PDB file of C-alpha atoms in Angstrom:
ATOM      1  CA  MET L  15      -1.336  16.011   3.467  1.00  0.00           C
ATOM      2  CA  LYS L  16      -3.850  13.200   3.905  1.00  0.00           C
ATOM      3  CA  ILE L  17      -4.056  10.199   1.590  1.00  0.00           C
ATOM      4  CA  GLY L  18      -5.962   6.933   1.359  1.00  0.00           C
ATOM      5  CA  LEU L  19      -3.962   3.787   0.579  1.00  0.00           C
ATOM      6  CA  ILE L  20      -5.675   0.594  -0.564  1.00  0.00           C
ATOM      7  CA  GLY L  21      -3.635  -2.610  -0.254  1.00  0.00           C
ATOM      8  CA  LEU L  22      -1.303  -3.040   2.717  1.00  0.00           C
ATOM      9  CA  GLY L  23       0.780  -6.034   1.694  1.00  0.00           C
ATOM     10  CA  LYS L  24       4.587  -6.153   1.606  1.00  0.00           C
ATOM     11  CA  MET L  25       4.856  -3.076  -0.593  1.00  0.00           C
ATOM     12  CA  GLY L  26       1.747  -1.155   0.467  1.00  0.00           C
ATOM     13  CA  GLY L  27       2.350  -1.598   4.178  1.00  0.00           C
ATOM     14  CA  ASN L  28       5.895  -0.253   3.926  1.00  0.00           C
ATOM     15  CA  MET L  29       4.751   2.619   1.725  1.00  0.00           C
ATOM     16  CA  ARG L  30       2.186   3.605   4.358  1.00  0.00           C
ATOM     17  CA  GLU L  31       4.937   3.731   6.971  1.00  0.00           C
ATOM     18  CA  ARG L  32       7.340   5.763   4.794  1.00  0.00           C
ATOM     19  CA  ILE L  33       4.635   8.319   3.968  1.00  0.00           C
ATOM     20  CA  ARG L  34       3.786   8.643   7.661  1.00  0.00           C
ATOM     21  CA  ARG L  35       7.444   9.154   8.545  1.00  0.00           C
ATOM     22  CA  ALA L  36       7.436  12.113   6.153  1.00  0.00           C
ATOM     23  CA  GLY L  37       4.699  13.740   8.242  1.00  0.00           C
ATOM     24  CA  HIS L  38       1.629  12.920   6.156  1.00  0.00           C
ATOM     25  CA  GLU L  39      -1.527  11.236   7.381  1.00  0.00           C
ATOM     26  CA  VAL L  40      -2.343   7.883   5.793  1.00  0.00           C
ATOM     27  CA  VAL L  41      -5.632   6.009   6.076  1.00  0.00           C
ATOM     28  CA  GLY L  42      -5.072   2.447   4.904  1.00  0.00           C
ATOM     29  CA  PHE L  43      -7.578  -0.193   3.858  1.00  0.00           C
ATOM     30  CA  ASP L  44      -6.947  -3.905   3.461  1.00  0.00           C
ATOM     31  CA  PHE L  45      -9.103  -7.012   3.681  1.00  0.00           C
ATOM     32  CA  ASN L  46      -6.698  -8.274   6.360  1.00  0.00           C
ATOM     33  CA  PRO L  47      -8.221  -7.005   9.630  1.00  0.00           C
ATOM     34  CA  ASP L  48      -4.820  -7.126  11.346  1.00  0.00           C
ATOM     35  CA  VAL L  49      -3.358  -4.334   9.199  1.00  0.00           C
ATOM     36  CA  THR L  50      -6.293  -2.196   8.028  1.00  0.00           C
ATOM     37  CA  ASP L  51      -7.041   1.228   9.509  1.00  0.00           C
ATOM     38  CA  VAL L  52     -10.705   1.286   8.481  1.00  0.00           C
ATOM     39  CA  PRO L  53     -13.246  -1.525   8.016  1.00  0.00           C
ATOM     40  CA  THR L  54     -14.454  -0.676   4.502  1.00  0.00           C
ATOM     41  CA  LEU L  55     -13.561   1.169   1.322  1.00  0.00           C
ATOM     42  CA  GLU L  56     -16.481   3.483   2.003  1.00  0.00           C
ATOM     43  CA  ALA L  57     -15.051   4.355   5.406  1.00  0.00           C
ATOM     44  CA  LEU L  58     -11.692   5.173   3.823  1.00  0.00           C
ATOM     45  CA  VAL L  59     -13.266   7.600   1.355  1.00  0.00           C
ATOM     46  CA  GLU L  60     -15.395   9.209   4.078  1.00  0.00           C
ATOM     47  CA  SER L  61     -12.286   9.831   6.197  1.00  0.00           C
ATOM     48  CA  LEU L  62     -10.609  11.934   3.498  1.00  0.00           C
ATOM     49  CA  GLU L  63     -11.073  15.615   2.699  1.00  0.00           C
ATOM     50  CA  ALA L  64     -11.606  17.062  -0.790  1.00  0.00           C
ATOM     51  CA  PRO L  65      -9.761  16.941  -3.048  1.00  0.00           C
ATOM     52  CA  ARG L  66      -9.326  13.305  -2.022  1.00  0.00           C
ATOM     53  CA  LEU L  67      -6.215  11.399  -3.060  1.00  0.00           C
ATOM     54  CA  VAL L  68      -6.413   7.598  -3.080  1.00  0.00           C
ATOM     55  CA  TRP L  69      -3.473   5.315  -3.930  1.00  0.00           C
ATOM     56  CA  VAL L  70      -4.332   1.778  -5.111  1.00  0.00           C
ATOM     57  CA  MET L  71      -1.706  -0.877  -4.351  1.00  0.00           C
ATOM     58  CA  VAL L  72      -3.384  -4.208  -5.187  1.00  0.00           C
ATOM     59  CA  PRO L  73      -2.581  -7.001  -7.706  1.00  0.00           C
ATOM     60  CA  HIS L  74      -2.918  -6.029 -11.355  1.00  0.00           C
ATOM     61  CA  GLY L  75      -5.828  -7.096 -13.519  1.00  0.00           C
ATOM     62  CA  ALA L  76      -9.285  -7.686 -12.095  1.00  0.00           C
ATOM     63  CA  PRO L  77      -8.443  -6.640  -8.486  1.00  0.00           C
ATOM     64  CA  THR L  78      -7.187  -3.247  -9.666  1.00  0.00           C
ATOM     65  CA  SER L  79      -9.954  -2.731 -12.214  1.00  0.00           C
ATOM     66  CA  SER L  80     -12.706  -3.528  -9.724  1.00  0.00           C
ATOM     67  CA  THR L  81     -11.133  -1.279  -7.069  1.00  0.00           C
ATOM     68  CA  VAL L  82     -10.870   1.644  -9.497  1.00  0.00           C
ATOM     69  CA  ALA L  83     -14.486   1.110 -10.578  1.00  0.00           C
ATOM     70  CA  LYS L  84     -15.667   1.156  -6.950  1.00  0.00           C
ATOM     71  CA  LEU L  85     -13.701   4.340  -6.305  1.00  0.00           C
ATOM     72  CA  GLY L  86     -15.364   5.874  -9.335  1.00  0.00           C
ATOM     73  CA  ASP L  87     -18.710   5.416  -7.579  1.00  0.00           C
ATOM     74  CA  LEU L  88     -17.480   6.692  -4.197  1.00  0.00           C
ATOM     75  CA  LEU L  89     -15.285   9.673  -5.087  1.00  0.00           C
ATOM     76  CA  SER L  90     -16.279  13.134  -6.332  1.00  0.00           C
ATOM     77  CA  PRO L  91     -15.171  15.412  -9.173  1.00  0.00           C
ATOM     78  CA  GLY L  92     -11.737  16.846  -8.429  1.00  0.00           C
ATOM     79  CA  ASP L  93     -10.529  13.785  -6.538  1.00  0.00           C
ATOM     80  CA  LEU L  94      -7.532  11.756  -7.737  1.00  0.00           C
ATOM     81  CA  VAL L  95      -6.771   8.020  -8.007  1.00  0.00           C
ATOM     82  CA  ILE L  96      -3.224   6.675  -8.395  1.00  0.00           C
ATOM     83  CA  ASP L  97      -2.632   3.067  -9.490  1.00  0.00           C
ATOM     84  CA  GLY L  98       0.757   2.095  -8.068  1.00  0.00           C
ATOM     85  CA  GLY L  99       0.518  -1.628  -8.834  1.00  0.00           C
ATOM     86  CA  ASN L 100       2.102  -3.543 -11.708  1.00  0.00           C
ATOM     87  CA  SER L 101      -0.761  -2.985 -14.133  1.00  0.00           C
ATOM     88  CA  ARG L 102      -0.321  -3.346 -17.871  1.00  0.00           C
ATOM     89  CA  PHE L 103      -0.219   0.104 -19.439  1.00  0.00           C
ATOM     90  CA  THR L 104      -3.250  -0.613 -21.636  1.00  0.00           C
ATOM     91  CA  GLU L 105      -5.381  -0.992 -18.500  1.00  0.00           C
ATOM     92  CA  ASP L 106      -4.560   2.617 -17.618  1.00  0.00           C
ATOM     93  CA  PHE L 107      -6.373   3.876 -20.695  1.00  0.00           C
ATOM     94  CA  VAL L 108      -9.546   2.121 -19.552  1.00  0.00           C
ATOM     95  CA  ASN L 109      -9.257   3.308 -15.949  1.00  0.00           C
ATOM     96  CA  ASP L 110      -8.553   6.894 -16.977  1.00  0.00           C
ATOM     97  CA  GLU L 111     -11.514   6.996 -19.360  1.00  0.00           C
ATOM     98  CA  LEU L 112     -13.831   5.598 -16.680  1.00  0.00           C
ATOM     99  CA  LEU L 113     -12.778   8.144 -14.046  1.00  0.00           C
ATOM    100  CA  ALA L 114     -12.471  11.109 -16.408  1.00  0.00           C
ATOM    101  CA  GLY L 115     -16.130  10.679 -17.301  1.00  0.00           C
ATOM    102  CA  LYS L 116     -16.904  11.383 -13.642  1.00  0.00           C
ATOM    103  CA  GLY L 117     -14.484  14.283 -13.277  1.00  0.00           C
ATOM    104  CA  ILE L 118     -11.991  12.218 -11.265  1.00  0.00           C
ATOM    105  CA  GLY L 119      -8.277  12.391 -12.034  1.00  0.00           C
ATOM    106  CA  TYR L 120      -6.053   9.373 -12.643  1.00  0.00           C
ATOM    107  CA  LEU L 121      -2.313   8.709 -12.562  1.00  0.00           C
ATOM    108  CA  ASP L 122      -0.417   5.489 -13.209  1.00  0.00           C
ATOM    109  CA  CYS L 123       2.736   5.024 -11.167  1.00  0.00           C
ATOM    110  CA  GLY L 124       5.292   2.266 -11.582  1.00  0.00           C
ATOM    111  CA  VAL L 125       6.953   1.600  -8.233  1.00  0.00           C
ATOM    112  CA  SER L 126      10.320  -0.089  -7.736  1.00  0.00           C
ATOM    113  CA  GLY L 127      12.167  -0.772  -4.511  1.00  0.00           C
ATOM    114  CA  GLY L 128      10.654  -3.954  -3.130  1.00  0.00           C
ATOM    115  CA  ILE L 129      10.976  -4.674   0.566  1.00  0.00           C
ATOM    116  CA  TRP L 130      13.929  -2.265   0.806  1.00  0.00           C
ATOM    117  CA  GLY L 131      11.884   0.770  -0.201  1.00  0.00           C
ATOM    118  CA  LEU L 132      10.854   1.652   3.343  1.00  0.00           C
ATOM    119  CA  GLU L 133      14.408   2.628   4.267  1.00  0.00           C
ATOM    120  CA  ASN L 134      15.933   3.413   0.853  1.00  0.00           C
ATOM    121  CA  GLY L 135      12.983   5.053  -0.882  1.00  0.00           C
ATOM    122  CA  TYR L 136      11.103   3.946  -3.991  1.00  0.00           C
ATOM    123  CA  GLY L 137      11.841   4.572  -7.651  1.00  0.00           C
ATOM    124  CA  LEU L 138       8.699   6.186  -9.092  1.00  0.00           C
ATOM    125  CA  MET L 139       7.677   6.375 -12.750  1.00  0.00           C
ATOM    126  CA  VAL L 140       4.481   8.376 -13.306  1.00  0.00           C
ATOM    127  CA  GLY L 141       2.141   8.815 -16.247  1.00  0.00           C
ATOM    128  CA  GLY L 142      -0.661  11.363 -16.456  1.00  0.00           C
ATOM    129  CA  ARG L 143      -1.579  15.026 -16.596  1.00  0.00           C
ATOM    130  CA  ASP L 144       0.617  17.766 -15.155  1.00  0.00           C
ATOM    131  CA  GLU L 145      -2.008  19.133 -12.769  1.00  0.00           C
ATOM    132  CA  HIS L 146      -2.579  15.701 -11.219  1.00  0.00           C
ATOM    133  CA  VAL L 147       1.154  15.080 -10.794  1.00  0.00           C
ATOM    134  CA  GLU L 148       1.468  18.458  -9.062  1.00  0.00           C
ATOM    135  CA  LEU L 149      -1.384  17.594  -6.692  1.00  0.00           C
ATOM    136  CA  ALA L 150       0.261  14.303  -5.683  1.00  0.00           C
ATOM    137  CA  MET L 151       3.846  15.628  -5.592  1.00  0.00           C
ATOM    138  CA  PRO L 152       4.092  15.809  -1.775  1.00  0.00           C
ATOM    139  CA  ILE L 153       3.374  12.059  -1.624  1.00  0.00           C
ATOM    140  CA  PHE L 154       5.819  11.288  -4.423  1.00  0.00           C
ATOM    141  CA  ASP L 155       8.472  13.289  -2.566  1.00  0.00           C
ATOM    142  CA  ALA L 156       7.764  11.307   0.598  1.00  0.00           C
ATOM    143  CA  LEU L 157       8.193   7.973  -1.188  1.00  0.00           C
ATOM    144  CA  ARG L 158      11.161   8.648  -3.469  1.00  0.00           C
ATOM    145  CA  PRO L 159      14.795   8.383  -2.288  1.00  0.00           C
ATOM    146  CA  GLU L 160      16.395  11.406  -0.686  1.00  0.00           C
ATOM    147  CA  GLY L 161      18.344  13.667  -3.040  1.00  0.00           C
ATOM    148  CA  PRO L 162      17.569  15.379  -6.341  1.00  0.00           C
ATOM    149  CA  ARG L 163      14.005  14.757  -7.480  1.00  0.00           C
ATOM    150  CA  ASP L 164      15.024  13.497 -10.919  1.00  0.00           C
ATOM    151  CA  GLU L 165      17.050  10.691  -9.314  1.00  0.00           C
ATOM    152  CA  GLY L 166      14.309   8.268  -8.318  1.00  0.00           C
ATOM    153  CA  PHE L 167      11.310  10.074  -9.820  1.00  0.00           C
ATOM    154  CA  VAL L 168      10.168  10.779 -13.356  1.00  0.00           C
ATOM    155  CA  HIS L 169       6.971  12.145 -14.851  1.00  0.00           C
ATOM    156  CA  ALA L 170       7.437   9.843 -17.834  1.00  0.00           C
ATOM    157  CA  GLY L 171       4.615  11.134 -20.021  1.00  0.00           C
ATOM    158  CA  ASP L 172       0.935  10.646 -20.724  1.00  0.00           C
ATOM    159  CA  ILE L 173      -1.480   8.154 -19.161  1.00  0.00           C
ATOM    160  CA  GLY L 174       0.127   4.701 -19.322  1.00  0.00           C
ATOM    161  CA  ALA L 175       3.696   6.015 -19.559  1.00  0.00           C
ATOM    162  CA  GLY L 176       4.447   5.275 -15.910  1.00  0.00           C
ATOM    163  CA  HIS L 177       3.521   1.623 -16.109  1.00  0.00           C
ATOM    164  CA  TYR L 178       5.125   1.335 -19.550  1.00  0.00           C
ATOM    165  CA  THR L 179       8.405   2.656 -18.153  1.00  0.00           C
ATOM    166  CA  LYS L 180       8.180   0.273 -15.184  1.00  0.00           C
ATOM    167  CA  MET L 181       7.487  -2.610 -17.603  1.00  0.00           C
ATOM    168  CA  VAL L 182      10.697  -1.872 -19.520  1.00  0.00           C
ATOM    169  CA  HIS L 183      12.543  -1.467 -16.202  1.00  0.00           C
ATOM    170  CA  ASN L 184      11.461  -4.966 -15.191  1.00  0.00           C
ATOM    171  CA  GLY L 185      12.438  -6.371 -18.571  1.00  0.00           C
ATOM    172  CA  ILE L 186      15.947  -4.968 -18.088  1.00  0.00           C
ATOM    173  CA  GLU L 187      15.934  -6.471 -14.608  1.00  0.00           C
ATOM    174  CA  TYR L 188      15.275  -9.913 -16.141  1.00  0.00           C
ATOM    175  CA  GLY L 189      18.337  -9.561 -18.372  1.00  0.00           C
ATOM    176  CA  LEU L 190      20.620  -8.315 -15.584  1.00  0.00           C
ATOM    177  CA  MET L 191      19.635 -11.124 -13.247  1.00  0.00           C
ATOM    178  CA  ALA L 192      20.182 -13.728 -15.952  1.00  0.00           C
ATOM    179  CA  ALA L 193      23.655 -12.359 -16.728  1.00  0.00           C
ATOM    180  CA  TYR L 194      24.739 -12.468 -13.083  1.00  0.00           C
ATOM    181  CA  ALA L 195      23.291 -15.969 -12.767  1.00  0.00           C
ATOM    182  CA  GLU L 196      25.124 -17.257 -15.848  1.00  0.00           C
ATOM    183  CA  GLY L 197      28.357 -15.800 -14.524  1.00  0.00           C
ATOM    184  CA  TYR L 198      27.759 -17.570 -11.215  1.00  0.00           C
ATOM    185  CA  GLU L 199      27.284 -20.923 -12.956  1.00  0.00           C
ATOM    186  CA  LEU L 200      30.457 -20.567 -15.027  1.00  0.00           C
ATOM    187  CA  LEU L 201      32.553 -19.627 -11.995  1.00  0.00           C
ATOM    188  CA  GLU L 202      31.146 -22.607 -10.079  1.00  0.00           C
ATOM    189  CA  ALA L 203      31.935 -24.911 -12.988  1.00  0.00           C
ATOM    190  CA  LYS L 204      35.655 -23.996 -13.158  1.00  0.00           C
ATOM    191  CA  ASP L 205      37.784 -26.000 -10.725  1.00  0.00           C
ATOM    192  CA  ILE L 206      40.492 -23.352 -10.363  1.00  0.00           C
ATOM    193  CA  VAL L 207      38.007 -20.837  -8.911  1.00  0.00           C
ATOM    194  CA  LYS L 208      37.790 -21.480  -5.168  1.00  0.00           C
ATOM    195  CA  ASN L 209      35.868 -18.444  -3.888  1.00  0.00           C
ATOM    196  CA  VAL L 210      32.820 -17.664  -6.003  1.00  0.00           C
ATOM    197  CA  PRO L 211      31.016 -15.569  -3.339  1.00  0.00           C
ATOM    198  CA  GLY L 212      34.224 -13.564  -2.914  1.00  0.00           C
ATOM    199  CA  ALA L 213      34.399 -12.888  -6.637  1.00  0.00           C
ATOM    200  CA  PHE L 214      30.892 -11.410  -6.641  1.00  0.00           C
ATOM    201  CA  LYS L 215      31.694  -9.315  -3.567  1.00  0.00           C
ATOM    202  CA  ALA L 216      34.856  -8.011  -5.218  1.00  0.00           C
ATOM    203  CA  TRP L 217      32.803  -6.899  -8.219  1.00  0.00           C
ATOM    204  CA  SER L 218      30.453  -4.875  -6.018  1.00  0.00           C
ATOM    205  CA  ARG L 219      32.852  -1.942  -5.660  1.00  0.00           C
ATOM    206  CA  GLY L 220      34.873  -0.204  -8.344  1.00  0.00           C
ATOM    207  CA  THR L 221      33.827  -2.347 -11.334  1.00  0.00           C
ATOM    208  CA  VAL L 222      31.577  -1.563 -14.272  1.00  0.00           C
ATOM    209  CA  VAL L 223      29.172  -4.407 -13.378  1.00  0.00           C
ATOM    210  CA  ARG L 224      28.424  -3.130  -9.864  1.00  0.00           C
ATOM    211  CA  SER L 225      24.749  -2.532  -9.063  1.00  0.00           C
ATOM    212  CA  TRP L 226      22.162  -2.969  -6.352  1.00  0.00           C
ATOM    213  CA  LEU L 227      21.195  -6.298  -7.934  1.00  0.00           C
ATOM    214  CA  LEU L 228      24.806  -7.410  -7.609  1.00  0.00           C
ATOM    215  CA  ASP L 229      24.747  -6.354  -3.948  1.00  0.00           C
ATOM    216  CA  LEU L 230      21.685  -8.552  -3.460  1.00  0.00           C
ATOM    217  CA  MET L 231      23.478 -11.445  -5.196  1.00  0.00           C
ATOM    218  CA  VAL L 232      26.366 -11.019  -2.767  1.00  0.00           C
ATOM    219  CA  LYS L 233      23.920 -11.067   0.132  1.00  0.00           C
ATOM    220  CA  ALA L 234      22.285 -14.256  -1.174  1.00  0.00           C
ATOM    221  CA  LEU L 235      25.665 -15.985  -1.544  1.00  0.00           C
ATOM    222  CA  GLU L 236      26.778 -14.891   1.924  1.00  0.00           C
ATOM    223  CA  GLU L 237      23.646 -16.512   3.331  1.00  0.00           C
ATOM    224  CA  ASN L 238      23.951 -19.648   1.172  1.00  0.00           C
ATOM    225  CA  PRO L 239      27.305 -19.869  -0.718  1.00  0.00           C
ATOM    226  CA  THR L 240      26.307 -22.844  -2.895  1.00  0.00           C
ATOM    227  CA  LEU L 241      22.572 -21.994  -3.095  1.00  0.00           C
ATOM    228  CA  GLU L 242      21.922 -25.419  -1.578  1.00  0.00           C
ATOM    229  CA  GLY L 243      18.243 -26.296  -1.455  1.00  0.00           C
ATOM    230  CA  VAL L 244      17.166 -23.391  -3.686  1.00  0.00           C
ATOM    231  CA  SER L 245      14.795 -24.527  -6.449  1.00  0.00           C
ATOM    232  CA  ASP L 246      15.585 -23.390  -9.977  1.00  0.00           C
ATOM    233  CA  TYR L 247      11.863 -22.944 -10.681  1.00  0.00           C
ATOM    234  CA  THR L 248      11.516 -19.247 -11.526  1.00  0.00           C
ATOM    235  CA  ALA L 249       8.176 -17.485 -11.892  1.00  0.00           C
ATOM    236  CA  ASP L 250       7.506 -14.274 -13.809  1.00  0.00           C
ATOM    237  CA  SER L 251       5.123 -11.468 -12.877  1.00  0.00           C
ATOM    238  CA  GLY L 252       4.060 -10.735 -16.451  1.00  0.00           C
ATOM    239  CA  GLU L 253       6.021  -7.577 -17.130  1.00  0.00           C
ATOM    240  CA  GLY L 254       8.856  -9.416 -18.860  1.00  0.00           C
ATOM    241  CA  ARG L 255       6.320 -10.963 -21.231  1.00  0.00           C
ATOM    242  CA  TRP L 256       4.726  -7.580 -21.894  1.00  0.00           C
ATOM    243  CA  THR L 257       8.140  -6.077 -22.625  1.00  0.00           C
ATOM    244  CA  VAL L 258       8.886  -8.733 -25.235  1.00  0.00           C
ATOM    245  CA  GLU L 259       5.401  -8.332 -26.737  1.00  0.00           C
ATOM    246  CA  GLU L 260       6.002  -4.595 -27.061  1.00  0.00           C
ATOM    247  CA  ALA L 261       9.408  -5.222 -28.631  1.00  0.00           C
ATOM    248  CA  ILE L 262       7.698  -7.307 -31.304  1.00  0.00           C
ATOM    249  CA  ALA L 263       4.914  -4.749 -31.797  1.00  0.00           C
ATOM    250  CA  ASN L 264       7.456  -1.938 -32.246  1.00  0.00           C
ATOM    251  CA  SER L 265      10.074  -3.943 -34.206  1.00  0.00           C
ATOM    252  CA  VAL L 266      12.700  -3.389 -31.519  1.00  0.00           C
ATOM    253  CA  PRO L 267      15.346  -6.166 -31.334  1.00  0.00           C
ATOM    254  CA  MET L 268      15.511  -7.438 -27.756  1.00  0.00           C
ATOM    255  CA  PRO L 269      17.538 -10.685 -27.741  1.00  0.00           C
ATOM    256  CA  VAL L 270      18.888 -10.433 -24.183  1.00  0.00           C
ATOM    257  CA  ILE L 271      15.589  -9.756 -22.416  1.00  0.00           C
ATOM    258  CA  SER L 272      13.774 -12.305 -24.598  1.00  0.00           C
ATOM    259  CA  ALA L 273      16.332 -14.994 -23.788  1.00  0.00           C
ATOM    260  CA  SER L 274      16.106 -14.253 -20.056  1.00  0.00           C
ATOM    261  CA  LEU L 275      12.314 -14.626 -20.177  1.00  0.00           C
ATOM    262  CA  PHE L 276      12.530 -17.929 -22.063  1.00  0.00           C
ATOM    263  CA  ALA L 277      15.097 -19.184 -19.544  1.00  0.00           C
ATOM    264  CA  ARG L 278      12.484 -18.719 -16.834  1.00  0.00           C
ATOM    265  CA  PHE L 279      10.033 -20.793 -18.857  1.00  0.00           C
ATOM    266  CA  ALA L 280      12.655 -23.537 -19.204  1.00  0.00           C
ATOM    267  CA  SER L 281      13.175 -23.596 -15.435  1.00  0.00           C
ATOM    268  CA  ARG L 282       9.621 -24.842 -14.940  1.00  0.00           C
ATOM    269  CA  GLN L 283       9.904 -27.910 -17.142  1.00  0.00           C
ATOM    270  CA  GLN L 284      10.410 -31.329 -15.584  1.00  0.00           C
ATOM    271  CA  ALA L 285      11.748 -32.366 -18.968  1.00  0.00           C
ATOM    272  CA  SER L 286      12.341 -30.318 -22.100  1.00  0.00           C
ATOM    273  CA  PRO L 287      10.183 -31.395 -25.083  1.00  0.00           C
ATOM    274  CA  THR L 288      12.509 -29.317 -27.278  1.00  0.00           C
ATOM    275  CA  MET L 289      15.583 -31.255 -26.230  1.00  0.00           C
ATOM    276  CA  GLN L 290      13.704 -34.543 -26.410  1.00  0.00           C
ATOM    277  CA  ALA L 291      13.006 -33.728 -30.066  1.00  0.00           C
ATOM    278  CA  VAL L 292      16.658 -32.795 -30.650  1.00  0.00           C
ATOM    279  CA  ALA L 293      17.805 -36.109 -29.134  1.00  0.00           C
ATOM    280  CA  ALA L 294      15.346 -38.027 -31.306  1.00  0.00           C
ATOM    281  CA  LEU L 295      16.570 -36.220 -34.439  1.00  0.00           C
ATOM    282  CA  ARG L 296      20.223 -36.968 -33.590  1.00  0.00           C
ATOM    283  CA  GLY L 297      19.225 -40.602 -33.402  1.00  0.00           C
ATOM    284  CA  GLN L 298      17.504 -40.454 -36.786  1.00  0.00           C
ATOM    285  CA  PHE L 299      20.190 -38.748 -38.887  1.00  0.00           C
ATOM    286  CA  GLY L 300      23.348 -39.807 -37.081  1.00  0.00           C
ATOM    287  CA  GLY L 301      22.509 -43.033 -35.336  1.00  0.00           C
ATOM    288  CA  HIS L 302      23.341 -41.469 -31.968  1.00  0.00           C
ATOM    289  CA  GLN L 303      22.034 -43.233 -28.899  1.00  0.00           C
ATOM    290  CA  VAL L 304      18.632 -41.973 -27.725  1.00  0.00           C
ATOM    291  CA  MET L 305      18.675 -42.358 -23.946  1.00  0.00           C
ATOM    292  CA  THR L 306      15.707 -43.150 -21.786  1.00  0.00           C
ATOM    293  CA  VAL L 307      14.585 -40.699 -19.102  1.00  0.00           C
ATOM    294  CA  ALA L 308      16.204 -42.903 -16.457  1.00  0.00           C
ATOM    295  CA  GLU L 309      19.533 -42.948 -18.308  1.00  0.00           C
ATOM    296  CA  GLY L 310      19.423 -39.172 -18.702  1.00  0.00           C
ATOM    297  CA  GLU L 311      18.767 -38.654 -14.996  1.00  0.00           C
ATOM    298  CA  ALA L 312      21.651 -40.980 -14.169  1.00  0.00           C
ATOM    299  CA  LEU L 313      23.983 -38.822 -16.266  1.00  0.00           C
ATOM    300  CA  ARG L 314      22.696 -35.635 -14.635  1.00  0.00           C
ATOM    301  CA  ASN L 315      23.413 -37.164 -11.242  1.00  0.00           C
ATOM    302  CA  GLY L 316      26.880 -38.280 -12.287  1.00  0.00           C
ATOM    303  CA  ASP L 317      25.961 -41.952 -12.145  1.00  0.00           C
ATOM    304  CA  GLY L 318      26.479 -42.864 -15.771  1.00  0.00           C
ATOM    305  CA  ALA L 319      29.016 -42.570 -18.565  1.00  0.00           C
ATOM    306  CA  SER L 320      28.578 -40.118 -21.409  1.00  0.00           C
ATOM    307  CA  HIS L 321      28.031 -41.516 -24.907  1.00  0.00           C
TER     308      HIS L 321
END
């Protein structure tokens, strides 16, 4: 099978290689001349045979929307576009409506696996019509992990369901990472525990908390046992926010994932206005000392006495 792939970054480049290893022909396009196979989007489309299948792997939002719109002008009825980026599921409705008006199919596909997907395979969550999923199935089979199809691949439902499922997946990921991280901090804080990296490694086999994320935590601690020099500033890609927004919209209690998202926000603050207000209030009602910023930093650094 022959497929066009737009976006050859860390994920897209590895996906191109995995699809090729499965015996399919991939024509890739990227604005980086060092990795692209063709010079233009037009050249990519011209190199494919009907029905054309084009996979879009670019940042969500405007880059994806503009790419899908351009493909709508270049492709023909019967062709198929797959958005494999981290788009918000509501954007899929717009993209599908645009392409459907021109007789072009559309699928949304949440992709998980990161930089390890080339060797291990990618978890795929797809939304769209049955006939379009069937058309693209050889590519999905090439990308997913080896083994039963339903372990690593799901046709989750209608348009938007793939990205919605991936959004919830990433929200769960936030909560899992936060739980492992909190456990790490508590173990580090207790003086009787002498081998924190060893504790995490011991958990990785035979325990109920074992997971691939735990394996990655073990790897990180083997490379840097005390995480020396690692900033606590933690970004978010947007999907955790969308998950919490959907929880509110659907009245679904989600305290763990919400707390893990807010913890990331807290990591970016030089100082916490919330805790500044709490300190000021303690001073007002209880006469407790309100420390200056310098005094607070001295305590954090172990240079002052607690009051």
